[in-house]
Amino acid sequence: AQKITQTQPGMFVQEKEAVTLDCTYDTSDPSYGLFWYKQPSSGEMIFLIYQGSYDQQNATEGRYSLNFQKARKSANLVISASQLGDSAMYFCAMRDDKLIFGTGTRLQVFP
Amino acid sequence: SAVISQKPSRDICQRGTSLTIQCQVDSQVTMMFWYRQQPGQSLTLIATANQGSEATYESGFVIDKFPISRPNLTFSTLTVSNMSPEDSSIYLCSAGTGQTLETQYFGPGTRLLVL
């Protein structure tokens, strides 16, 4: 059965610094996808980045990058140059046959 | 990317009543899904909305409680039936695109409070 784990309930980072949000997963399917979403207080789910299990390079989207370590089954999100607007809940998700979510990490960026 | 809209955005309902939530996508998508997010929790998949056939429900969710329709590739409805306060949640519509569903977008959600 697929499982996804986020062990950091909350993280703090100073503005302009980088932060890493942890995510580990487990699946027996060799083909899967890993996603990160941002959920601000408004409640919308904002798609950030995607990594396929067969992708050779780590995914990047602007200030977001996904540190994909397949052997360790980890898919950490790195946010560079944090901004105050990055304060939100961040969810890691995985799909093999369906998209399931981790419990989330609340990121707070302070000046 | 797909833009997804939901109606209503929020509602307050009395126990025992039903509410139908509409989801509209601005382009044809491969798959549509319904999720529930209970207060302070993560997202839980309710079901996959299949075009022209019965939805595929996840464990713990049944058609009698959450009937779903998907008459075409861009529209789906979720009904929350015979509501109780435990049904108070955010209900999110989601749509997947791409041959391997490498992107999946979400609607803004419907905030439901059952009294």
PDB file of N, CA, C and O in Angstrom, chain B residues 39-111:
ATOM      1  N   PRO B  39     -11.511  19.801   9.278  1.00  0.00           N
ATOM      2  CA  PRO B  39     -10.799  20.914   9.917  1.00  0.00           C
ATOM      3  C   PRO B  39      -9.436  20.508  10.467  1.00  0.00           C
ATOM      4  O   PRO B  39      -9.330  19.546  11.234  1.00  0.00           O
ATOM      5  N   GLY B  40      -8.402  21.214  10.047  1.00  0.00           N
ATOM      6  CA  GLY B  40      -7.053  20.971  10.537  1.00  0.00           C
ATOM      7  C   GLY B  40      -6.414  19.693  10.037  1.00  0.00           C
ATOM      8  O   GLY B  40      -5.356  19.299  10.538  1.00  0.00           O
ATOM      9  N   GLN B  41      -7.029  19.060   9.052  1.00  0.00           N
ATOM     10  CA  GLN B  41      -6.524  17.780   8.560  1.00  0.00           C
ATOM     11  C   GLN B  41      -6.014  17.895   7.129  1.00  0.00           C
ATOM     12  O   GLN B  41      -6.129  18.942   6.492  1.00  0.00           O
ATOM     13  N   SER B  42      -5.476  16.784   6.657  1.00  0.00           N
ATOM     14  CA  SER B  42      -5.031  16.712   5.268  1.00  0.00           C
ATOM     15  C   SER B  42      -6.208  16.343   4.362  1.00  0.00           C
ATOM     16  O   SER B  42      -7.348  16.242   4.811  1.00  0.00           O
ATOM     17  N   LEU B  43      -5.924  16.137   3.114  1.00  0.00           N
ATOM     18  CA  LEU B  43      -6.965  15.803   2.148  1.00  0.00           C
ATOM     19  C   LEU B  43      -7.142  14.293   2.062  1.00  0.00           C
ATOM     20  O   LEU B  43      -6.166  13.540   2.040  1.00  0.00           O
ATOM     21  N   THR B  44      -8.400  13.890   1.982  1.00  0.00           N
ATOM     22  CA  THR B  44      -8.751  12.481   1.835  1.00  0.00           C
ATOM     23  C   THR B  44      -9.571  12.308   0.569  1.00  0.00           C
ATOM     24  O   THR B  44     -10.555  13.024   0.356  1.00  0.00           O
ATOM     25  N   LEU B  45      -9.184  11.360  -0.257  1.00  0.00           N
ATOM     26  CA  LEU B  45      -9.902  11.103  -1.497  1.00  0.00           C
ATOM     27  C   LEU B  45     -11.227  10.425  -1.204  1.00  0.00           C
ATOM     28  O   LEU B  45     -11.258   9.385  -0.516  1.00  0.00           O
ATOM     29  N   ILE B  46     -12.307  11.019  -1.702  1.00  0.00           N
ATOM     30  CA  ILE B  46     -13.626  10.411  -1.558  1.00  0.00           C
ATOM     31  C   ILE B  46     -13.869   9.419  -2.690  1.00  0.00           C
ATOM     32  O   ILE B  46     -14.228   8.266  -2.461  1.00  0.00           O
ATOM     33  N   ALA B  47     -13.679   9.905  -3.921  1.00  0.00           N
ATOM     34  CA  ALA B  47     -13.988   9.066  -5.072  1.00  0.00           C
ATOM     35  C   ALA B  47     -13.416   9.671  -6.342  1.00  0.00           C
ATOM     36  O   ALA B  47     -13.108  10.864  -6.401  1.00  0.00           O
ATOM     37  N   THR B  48     -13.301   8.813  -7.344  1.00  0.00           N
ATOM     38  CA  THR B  48     -12.969   9.224  -8.698  1.00  0.00           C
ATOM     39  C   THR B  48     -14.267   9.307  -9.489  1.00  0.00           C
ATOM     40  O   THR B  48     -15.038   8.330  -9.510  1.00  0.00           O
ATOM     41  N   ALA B  49     -14.504  10.443 -10.103  1.00  0.00           N
ATOM     42  CA  ALA B  49     -15.719  10.639 -10.891  1.00  0.00           C
ATOM     43  C   ALA B  49     -15.466  10.147 -12.310  1.00  0.00           C
ATOM     44  O   ALA B  49     -14.610  10.671 -13.011  1.00  0.00           O
ATOM     45  N   ASN B  50     -16.192   9.149 -12.733  1.00  0.00           N
ATOM     46  CA  ASN B  50     -16.002   8.549 -14.051  1.00  0.00           C
ATOM     47  C   ASN B  50     -17.080   9.063 -14.992  1.00  0.00           C
ATOM     48  O   ASN B  50     -18.270   9.089 -14.647  1.00  0.00           O
ATOM     49  N   GLN B  51     -16.664   9.427 -16.195  1.00  0.00           N
ATOM     50  CA  GLN B  51     -17.640   9.936 -17.143  1.00  0.00           C
ATOM     51  C   GLN B  51     -18.547   8.824 -17.613  1.00  0.00           C
ATOM     52  O   GLN B  51     -18.066   7.788 -18.083  1.00  0.00           O
ATOM     53  N   GLY B  52     -19.837   9.035 -17.476  1.00  0.00           N
ATOM     54  CA  GLY B  52     -20.808   8.102 -18.015  1.00  0.00           C
ATOM     55  C   GLY B  52     -20.965   6.804 -17.250  1.00  0.00           C
ATOM     56  O   GLY B  52     -21.656   5.892 -17.711  1.00  0.00           O
ATOM     57  N   SER B  53     -20.321   6.687 -16.110  1.00  0.00           N
ATOM     58  CA  SER B  53     -20.492   5.472 -15.304  1.00  0.00           C
ATOM     59  C   SER B  53     -20.377   5.821 -13.832  1.00  0.00           C
ATOM     60  O   SER B  53     -20.066   6.955 -13.466  1.00  0.00           O
ATOM     61  N   GLU B  54     -20.628   4.840 -13.008  1.00  0.00           N
ATOM     62  CA  GLU B  54     -20.624   5.075 -11.566  1.00  0.00           C
ATOM     63  C   GLU B  54     -19.228   5.459 -11.076  1.00  0.00           C
ATOM     64  O   GLU B  54     -18.227   4.944 -11.563  1.00  0.00           O
ATOM     65  N   ALA B  55     -19.205   6.334 -10.090  1.00  0.00           N
ATOM     66  CA  ALA B  55     -17.928   6.758  -9.511  1.00  0.00           C
ATOM     67  C   ALA B  55     -17.269   5.600  -8.775  1.00  0.00           C
ATOM     68  O   ALA B  55     -17.926   4.646  -8.341  1.00  0.00           O
ATOM     69  N   THR B  56     -15.962   5.706  -8.623  1.00  0.00           N
ATOM     70  CA  THR B  56     -15.182   4.708  -7.884  1.00  0.00           C
ATOM     71  C   THR B  56     -14.885   5.271  -6.510  1.00  0.00           C
ATOM     72  O   THR B  56     -14.126   6.248  -6.387  1.00  0.00           O
ATOM     73  N   TYR B  57     -15.432   4.660  -5.475  1.00  0.00           N
ATOM     74  CA  TYR B  57     -15.344   5.184  -4.116  1.00  0.00           C
ATOM     75  C   TYR B  57     -14.182   4.556  -3.351  1.00  0.00           C
ATOM     76  O   TYR B  57     -13.878   3.367  -3.514  1.00  0.00           O
ATOM     77  N   GLU B  58     -13.607   5.366  -2.481  1.00  0.00           N
ATOM     78  CA  GLU B  58     -12.546   4.888  -1.601  1.00  0.00           C
ATOM     79  C   GLU B  58     -13.168   4.252  -0.363  1.00  0.00           C
ATOM     80  O   GLU B  58     -14.346   4.458  -0.041  1.00  0.00           O
ATOM     81  N   SER B  59     -12.335   3.498   0.327  1.00  0.00           N
ATOM     82  CA  SER B  59     -12.785   2.838   1.537  1.00  0.00           C
ATOM     83  C   SER B  59     -13.310   3.869   2.534  1.00  0.00           C
ATOM     84  O   SER B  59     -12.672   4.896   2.785  1.00  0.00           O
ATOM     85  N   GLY B  60     -14.478   3.609   3.072  1.00  0.00           N
ATOM     86  CA  GLY B  60     -15.078   4.509   4.049  1.00  0.00           C
ATOM     87  C   GLY B  60     -16.073   5.480   3.450  1.00  0.00           C
ATOM     88  O   GLY B  60     -16.733   6.210   4.196  1.00  0.00           O
ATOM     89  N   PHE B  61     -16.192   5.491   2.148  1.00  0.00           N
ATOM     90  CA  PHE B  61     -17.141   6.377   1.464  1.00  0.00           C
ATOM     91  C   PHE B  61     -18.076   5.540   0.600  1.00  0.00           C
ATOM     92  O   PHE B  61     -17.620   4.620  -0.089  1.00  0.00           O
ATOM     93  N   VAL B  62     -19.368   5.849   0.641  1.00  0.00           N
ATOM     94  CA  VAL B  62     -20.360   5.062  -0.086  1.00  0.00           C
ATOM     95  C   VAL B  62     -21.238   5.963  -0.935  1.00  0.00           C
ATOM     96  O   VAL B  62     -21.445   7.143  -0.630  1.00  0.00           O
ATOM     97  N   ILE B  63     -21.780   5.350  -1.972  1.00  0.00           N
ATOM     98  CA  ILE B  63     -22.550   6.097  -2.955  1.00  0.00           C
ATOM     99  C   ILE B  63     -23.814   6.695  -2.354  1.00  0.00           C
ATOM    100  O   ILE B  63     -24.230   7.778  -2.744  1.00  0.00           O
ATOM    101  N   ASP B  64     -24.428   6.012  -1.417  1.00  0.00           N
ATOM    102  CA  ASP B  64     -25.668   6.519  -0.832  1.00  0.00           C
ATOM    103  C   ASP B  64     -25.438   7.834  -0.088  1.00  0.00           C
ATOM    104  O   ASP B  64     -26.320   8.675  -0.026  1.00  0.00           O
ATOM    105  N   LYS B  65     -24.269   7.983   0.498  1.00  0.00           N
ATOM    106  CA  LYS B  65     -23.936   9.166   1.263  1.00  0.00           C
ATOM    107  C   LYS B  65     -23.368  10.273   0.362  1.00  0.00           C
ATOM    108  O   LYS B  65     -23.641  11.446   0.560  1.00  0.00           O
ATOM    109  N   PHE B  66     -22.576   9.880  -0.618  1.00  0.00           N
ATOM    110  CA  PHE B  66     -21.886  10.839  -1.492  1.00  0.00           C
ATOM    111  C   PHE B  66     -22.132  10.507  -2.968  1.00  0.00           C
ATOM    112  O   PHE B  66     -21.199  10.145  -3.695  1.00  0.00           O
ATOM    113  N   PRO B  67     -23.353  10.607  -3.450  1.00  0.00           N
ATOM    114  CA  PRO B  67     -23.569  10.345  -4.869  1.00  0.00           C
ATOM    115  C   PRO B  67     -22.838  11.358  -5.735  1.00  0.00           C
ATOM    116  O   PRO B  67     -22.800  12.552  -5.425  1.00  0.00           O
ATOM    117  N   ILE B  68     -22.253  10.865  -6.808  1.00  0.00           N
ATOM    118  CA  ILE B  68     -21.427  11.676  -7.705  1.00  0.00           C
ATOM    119  C   ILE B  68     -21.914  11.478  -9.131  1.00  0.00           C
ATOM    120  O   ILE B  68     -22.237  10.370  -9.535  1.00  0.00           O
ATOM    121  N   SER B  69     -21.936  12.554  -9.877  1.00  0.00           N
ATOM    122  CA  SER B  69     -22.226  12.445 -11.304  1.00  0.00           C
ATOM    123  C   SER B  69     -21.110  13.100 -12.099  1.00  0.00           C
ATOM    124  O   SER B  69     -20.415  14.002 -11.609  1.00  0.00           O
ATOM    125  N   ARG B  70     -20.911  12.610 -13.322  1.00  0.00           N
ATOM    126  CA  ARG B  70     -19.993  13.248 -14.262  1.00  0.00           C
ATOM    127  C   ARG B  70     -20.558  13.032 -15.658  1.00  0.00           C
ATOM    128  O   ARG B  70     -20.183  12.098 -16.353  1.00  0.00           O
ATOM    129  N   PRO B  71     -21.454  13.919 -16.080  1.00  0.00           N
ATOM    130  CA  PRO B  71     -22.128  13.723 -17.367  1.00  0.00           C
ATOM    131  C   PRO B  71     -21.243  13.985 -18.581  1.00  0.00           C
ATOM    132  O   PRO B  71     -21.544  13.502 -19.662  1.00  0.00           O
ATOM    133  N   ASN B  72     -20.172  14.752 -18.408  1.00  0.00           N
ATOM    134  CA  ASN B  72     -19.262  15.009 -19.535  1.00  0.00           C
ATOM    135  C   ASN B  72     -17.850  15.208 -19.007  1.00  0.00           C
ATOM    136  O   ASN B  72     -17.586  15.028 -17.808  1.00  0.00           O
ATOM    137  N   LEU B  73     -16.931  15.577 -19.898  1.00  0.00           N
ATOM    138  CA  LEU B  73     -15.512  15.626 -19.531  1.00  0.00           C
ATOM    139  C   LEU B  73     -15.140  16.842 -18.686  1.00  0.00           C
ATOM    140  O   LEU B  73     -14.023  16.922 -18.189  1.00  0.00           O
ATOM    141  N   THR B  74     -16.045  17.789 -18.543  1.00  0.00           N
ATOM    142  CA  THR B  74     -15.659  19.024 -17.857  1.00  0.00           C
ATOM    143  C   THR B  74     -16.514  19.339 -16.643  1.00  0.00           C
ATOM    144  O   THR B  74     -16.309  20.374 -16.003  1.00  0.00           O
ATOM    145  N   PHE B  75     -17.466  18.500 -16.278  1.00  0.00           N
ATOM    146  CA  PHE B  75     -18.410  18.839 -15.214  1.00  0.00           C
ATOM    147  C   PHE B  75     -18.676  17.629 -14.326  1.00  0.00           C
ATOM    148  O   PHE B  75     -18.797  16.500 -14.804  1.00  0.00           O
ATOM    149  N   SER B  76     -18.770  17.906 -13.010  1.00  0.00           N
ATOM    150  CA  SER B  76     -19.093  16.849 -12.061  1.00  0.00           C
ATOM    151  C   SER B  76     -19.842  17.465 -10.881  1.00  0.00           C
ATOM    152  O   SER B  76     -19.697  18.664 -10.589  1.00  0.00           O
ATOM    153  N   THR B  77     -20.655  16.645 -10.232  1.00  0.00           N
ATOM    154  CA  THR B  77     -21.309  17.082  -9.000  1.00  0.00           C
ATOM    155  C   THR B  77     -21.081  16.054  -7.909  1.00  0.00           C
ATOM    156  O   THR B  77     -20.960  14.857  -8.168  1.00  0.00           O
ATOM    157  N   LEU B  78     -21.006  16.558  -6.691  1.00  0.00           N
ATOM    158  CA  LEU B  78     -20.938  15.733  -5.487  1.00  0.00           C
ATOM    159  C   LEU B  78     -22.090  16.153  -4.595  1.00  0.00           C
ATOM    160  O   LEU B  78     -22.257  17.347  -4.327  1.00  0.00           O
ATOM    161  N   THR B  79     -22.875  15.188  -4.149  1.00  0.00           N
ATOM    162  CA  THR B  79     -23.940  15.468  -3.189  1.00  0.00           C
ATOM    163  C   THR B  79     -23.552  14.893  -1.842  1.00  0.00           C
ATOM    164  O   THR B  79     -23.108  13.747  -1.757  1.00  0.00           O
ATOM    165  N   VAL B  80     -23.694  15.693  -0.831  1.00  0.00           N
ATOM    166  CA  VAL B  80     -23.518  15.221   0.542  1.00  0.00           C
ATOM    167  C   VAL B  80     -24.926  15.030   1.106  1.00  0.00           C
ATOM    168  O   VAL B  80     -25.673  16.009   1.256  1.00  0.00           O
ATOM    169  N   SER B  81     -25.289  13.783   1.358  1.00  0.00           N
ATOM    170  CA  SER B  81     -26.673  13.445   1.685  1.00  0.00           C
ATOM    171  C   SER B  81     -26.871  13.277   3.182  1.00  0.00           C
ATOM    172  O   SER B  81     -25.951  12.883   3.907  1.00  0.00           O
ATOM    173  N   ASN B  82     -28.094  13.583   3.619  1.00  0.00           N
ATOM    174  CA  ASN B  82     -28.479  13.347   5.021  1.00  0.00           C
ATOM    175  C   ASN B  82     -27.351  13.813   5.954  1.00  0.00           C
ATOM    176  O   ASN B  82     -26.804  13.037   6.733  1.00  0.00           O
ATOM    177  N   MET B  83     -27.054  15.082   5.862  1.00  0.00           N
ATOM    178  CA  MET B  83     -25.870  15.614   6.534  1.00  0.00           C
ATOM    179  C   MET B  83     -25.969  15.601   8.049  1.00  0.00           C
ATOM    180  O   MET B  83     -27.058  15.765   8.636  1.00  0.00           O
ATOM    181  N   SER B  84     -24.818  15.435   8.672  1.00  0.00           N
ATOM    182  CA  SER B  84     -24.658  15.549  10.118  1.00  0.00           C
ATOM    183  C   SER B  84     -23.496  16.507  10.381  1.00  0.00           C
ATOM    184  O   SER B  84     -22.719  16.808   9.459  1.00  0.00           O
ATOM    185  N   PRO B  85     -23.356  16.996  11.610  1.00  0.00           N
ATOM    186  CA  PRO B  85     -22.238  17.919  11.899  1.00  0.00           C
ATOM    187  C   PRO B  85     -20.863  17.346  11.539  1.00  0.00           C
ATOM    188  O   PRO B  85     -19.943  18.112  11.218  1.00  0.00           O
ATOM    189  N   GLU B  86     -20.730  16.024  11.538  1.00  0.00           N
ATOM    190  CA  GLU B  86     -19.449  15.404  11.187  1.00  0.00           C
ATOM    191  C   GLU B  86     -19.091  15.597   9.714  1.00  0.00           C
ATOM    192  O   GLU B  86     -17.943  15.371   9.320  1.00  0.00           O
ATOM    193  N   ASP B  87     -20.046  15.989   8.917  1.00  0.00           N
ATOM    194  CA  ASP B  87     -19.782  16.261   7.503  1.00  0.00           C
ATOM    195  C   ASP B  87     -19.235  17.661   7.271  1.00  0.00           C
ATOM    196  O   ASP B  87     -18.899  18.012   6.129  1.00  0.00           O
ATOM    197  N   SER B  88     -19.134  18.456   8.306  1.00  0.00           N
ATOM    198  CA  SER B  88     -18.573  19.799   8.171  1.00  0.00           C
ATOM    199  C   SER B  88     -17.108  19.699   7.753  1.00  0.00           C
ATOM    200  O   SER B  88     -16.278  19.155   8.485  1.00  0.00           O
ATOM    201  N   SER B  89     -16.812  20.175   6.571  1.00  0.00           N
ATOM    202  CA  SER B  89     -15.483  20.015   5.969  1.00  0.00           C
ATOM    203  C   SER B  89     -15.364  20.972   4.798  1.00  0.00           C
ATOM    204  O   SER B  89     -16.329  21.638   4.423  1.00  0.00           O
ATOM    205  N   ILE B  90     -14.182  20.958   4.209  1.00  0.00           N
ATOM    206  CA  ILE B  90     -14.008  21.566   2.892  1.00  0.00           C
ATOM    207  C   ILE B  90     -14.034  20.428   1.882  1.00  0.00           C
ATOM    208  O   ILE B  90     -13.348  19.417   2.055  1.00  0.00           O
ATOM    209  N   TYR B  91     -14.833  20.586   0.840  1.00  0.00           N
ATOM    210  CA  TYR B  91     -14.914  19.587  -0.225  1.00  0.00           C
ATOM    211  C   TYR B  91     -14.254  20.180  -1.472  1.00  0.00           C
ATOM    212  O   TYR B  91     -14.614  21.271  -1.911  1.00  0.00           O
ATOM    213  N   LEU B  92     -13.287  19.451  -1.994  1.00  0.00           N
ATOM    214  CA  LEU B  92     -12.505  19.957  -3.122  1.00  0.00           C
ATOM    215  C   LEU B  92     -12.650  19.063  -4.337  1.00  0.00           C
ATOM    216  O   LEU B  92     -12.518  17.842  -4.240  1.00  0.00           O
ATOM    217  N   CYS B  93     -12.894  19.703  -5.443  1.00  0.00           N
ATOM    218  CA  CYS B  93     -12.899  19.033  -6.733  1.00  0.00           C
ATOM    219  C   CYS B  93     -11.486  19.114  -7.306  1.00  0.00           C
ATOM    220  O   CYS B  93     -10.792  20.122  -7.133  1.00  0.00           O
ATOM    221  N   SER B  94     -11.080  18.076  -7.998  1.00  0.00           N
ATOM    222  CA  SER B  94      -9.739  18.050  -8.576  1.00  0.00           C
ATOM    223  C   SER B  94      -9.808  17.429  -9.964  1.00  0.00           C
ATOM    224  O   SER B  94     -10.645  16.556 -10.217  1.00  0.00           O
ATOM    225  N   ALA B  95      -8.917  17.869 -10.835  1.00  0.00           N
ATOM    226  CA  ALA B  95      -8.884  17.346 -12.195  1.00  0.00           C
ATOM    227  C   ALA B  95      -7.458  17.042 -12.589  1.00  0.00           C
ATOM    228  O   ALA B  95      -6.542  17.833 -12.318  1.00  0.00           O
ATOM    229  N   GLY B  96      -7.288  15.912 -13.231  1.00  0.00           N
ATOM    230  CA  GLY B  96      -5.964  15.490 -13.662  1.00  0.00           C
ATOM    231  C   GLY B  96      -5.822  15.620 -15.158  1.00  0.00           C
ATOM    232  O   GLY B  96      -6.743  15.330 -15.915  1.00  0.00           O
ATOM    233  N   THR B  97      -4.639  16.054 -15.574  1.00  0.00           N
ATOM    234  CA  THR B  97      -4.354  16.196 -16.996  1.00  0.00           C
ATOM    235  C   THR B  97      -3.037  15.508 -17.318  1.00  0.00           C
ATOM    236  O   THR B  97      -2.268  15.158 -16.429  1.00  0.00           O
ATOM    237  N   GLY B  98      -2.806  15.328 -18.598  1.00  0.00           N
ATOM    238  CA  GLY B  98      -1.565  14.681 -18.995  1.00  0.00           C
ATOM    239  C   GLY B  98      -1.760  13.180 -19.123  1.00  0.00           C
ATOM    240  O   GLY B  98      -2.578  12.578 -18.441  1.00  0.00           O
ATOM    241  N   GLN B  99      -0.985  12.605 -19.976  1.00  0.00           N
ATOM    242  CA  GLN B  99      -1.141  11.177 -20.263  1.00  0.00           C
ATOM    243  C   GLN B  99      -0.914  10.324 -19.023  1.00  0.00           C
ATOM    244  O   GLN B  99      -1.545   9.302 -18.816  1.00  0.00           O
ATOM    245  N   THR B 100       0.016  10.763 -18.179  1.00  0.00           N
ATOM    246  CA  THR B 100       0.289  10.014 -16.955  1.00  0.00           C
ATOM    247  C   THR B 100      -0.159  10.789 -15.729  1.00  0.00           C
ATOM    248  O   THR B 100       0.318  10.557 -14.624  1.00  0.00           O
ATOM    249  N   LEU B 101      -1.091  11.703 -15.940  1.00  0.00           N
ATOM    250  CA  LEU B 101      -1.627  12.492 -14.834  1.00  0.00           C
ATOM    251  C   LEU B 101      -0.518  13.161 -14.038  1.00  0.00           C
ATOM    252  O   LEU B 101      -0.521  13.132 -12.804  1.00  0.00           O
ATOM    253  N   GLU B 102       0.440  13.756 -14.752  1.00  0.00           N
ATOM    254  CA  GLU B 102       1.531  14.408 -14.038  1.00  0.00           C
ATOM    255  C   GLU B 102       1.149  15.757 -13.485  1.00  0.00           C
ATOM    256  O   GLU B 102       1.944  16.392 -12.787  1.00  0.00           O
ATOM    257  N   THR B 103      -0.026  16.209 -13.797  1.00  0.00           N
ATOM    258  CA  THR B 103      -0.513  17.426 -13.159  1.00  0.00           C
ATOM    259  C   THR B 103      -1.909  17.153 -12.635  1.00  0.00           C
ATOM    260  O   THR B 103      -2.701  16.469 -13.268  1.00  0.00           O
ATOM    261  N   GLN B 104      -2.197  17.684 -11.482  1.00  0.00           N
ATOM    262  CA  GLN B 104      -3.526  17.573 -10.910  1.00  0.00           C
ATOM    263  C   GLN B 104      -3.826  18.869 -10.176  1.00  0.00           C
ATOM    264  O   GLN B 104      -3.110  19.244  -9.253  1.00  0.00           O
ATOM    265  N   TYR B 105      -4.895  19.506 -10.635  1.00  0.00           N
ATOM    266  CA  TYR B 105      -5.263  20.806 -10.102  1.00  0.00           C
ATOM    267  C   TYR B 105      -6.510  20.683  -9.245  1.00  0.00           C
ATOM    268  O   TYR B 105      -7.280  19.736  -9.374  1.00  0.00           O
ATOM    269  N   PHE B 106      -6.669  21.683  -8.384  1.00  0.00           N
ATOM    270  CA  PHE B 106      -7.788  21.687  -7.452  1.00  0.00           C
ATOM    271  C   PHE B 106      -8.644  22.926  -7.624  1.00  0.00           C
ATOM    272  O   PHE B 106      -8.136  24.007  -7.948  1.00  0.00           O
ATOM    273  N   GLY B 107      -9.916  22.749  -7.374  1.00  0.00           N
ATOM    274  CA  GLY B 107     -10.818  23.880  -7.297  1.00  0.00           C
ATOM    275  C   GLY B 107     -10.624  24.613  -5.982  1.00  0.00           C
ATOM    276  O   GLY B 107      -9.888  24.165  -5.103  1.00  0.00           O
ATOM    277  N   PRO B 108     -11.313  25.732  -5.824  1.00  0.00           N
ATOM    278  CA  PRO B 108     -11.150  26.554  -4.613  1.00  0.00           C
ATOM    279  C   PRO B 108     -11.781  25.937  -3.376  1.00  0.00           C
ATOM    280  O   PRO B 108     -11.532  26.401  -2.268  1.00  0.00           O
ATOM    281  N   GLY B 109     -12.574  24.888  -3.547  1.00  0.00           N
ATOM    282  CA  GLY B 109     -13.178  24.235  -2.393  1.00  0.00           C
ATOM    283  C   GLY B 109     -14.538  24.794  -2.031  1.00  0.00           C
ATOM    284  O   GLY B 109     -14.877  25.945  -2.350  1.00  0.00           O
ATOM    285  N   THR B 110     -15.324  23.958  -1.386  1.00  0.00           N
ATOM    286  CA  THR B 110     -16.627  24.355  -0.829  1.00  0.00           C
ATOM    287  C   THR B 110     -16.568  24.127   0.670  1.00  0.00           C
ATOM    288  O   THR B 110     -16.384  22.999   1.117  1.00  0.00           O
ATOM    289  N   ARG B 111     -16.705  25.185   1.422  1.00  0.00           N
ATOM    290  CA  ARG B 111     -16.680  25.096   2.891  1.00  0.00           C
ATOM    291  C   ARG B 111     -18.088  24.838   3.383  1.00  0.00           C
ATOM    292  O   ARG B 111     -18.979  25.658   3.207  1.00  0.00           O
TER     293      ARG B 111
END
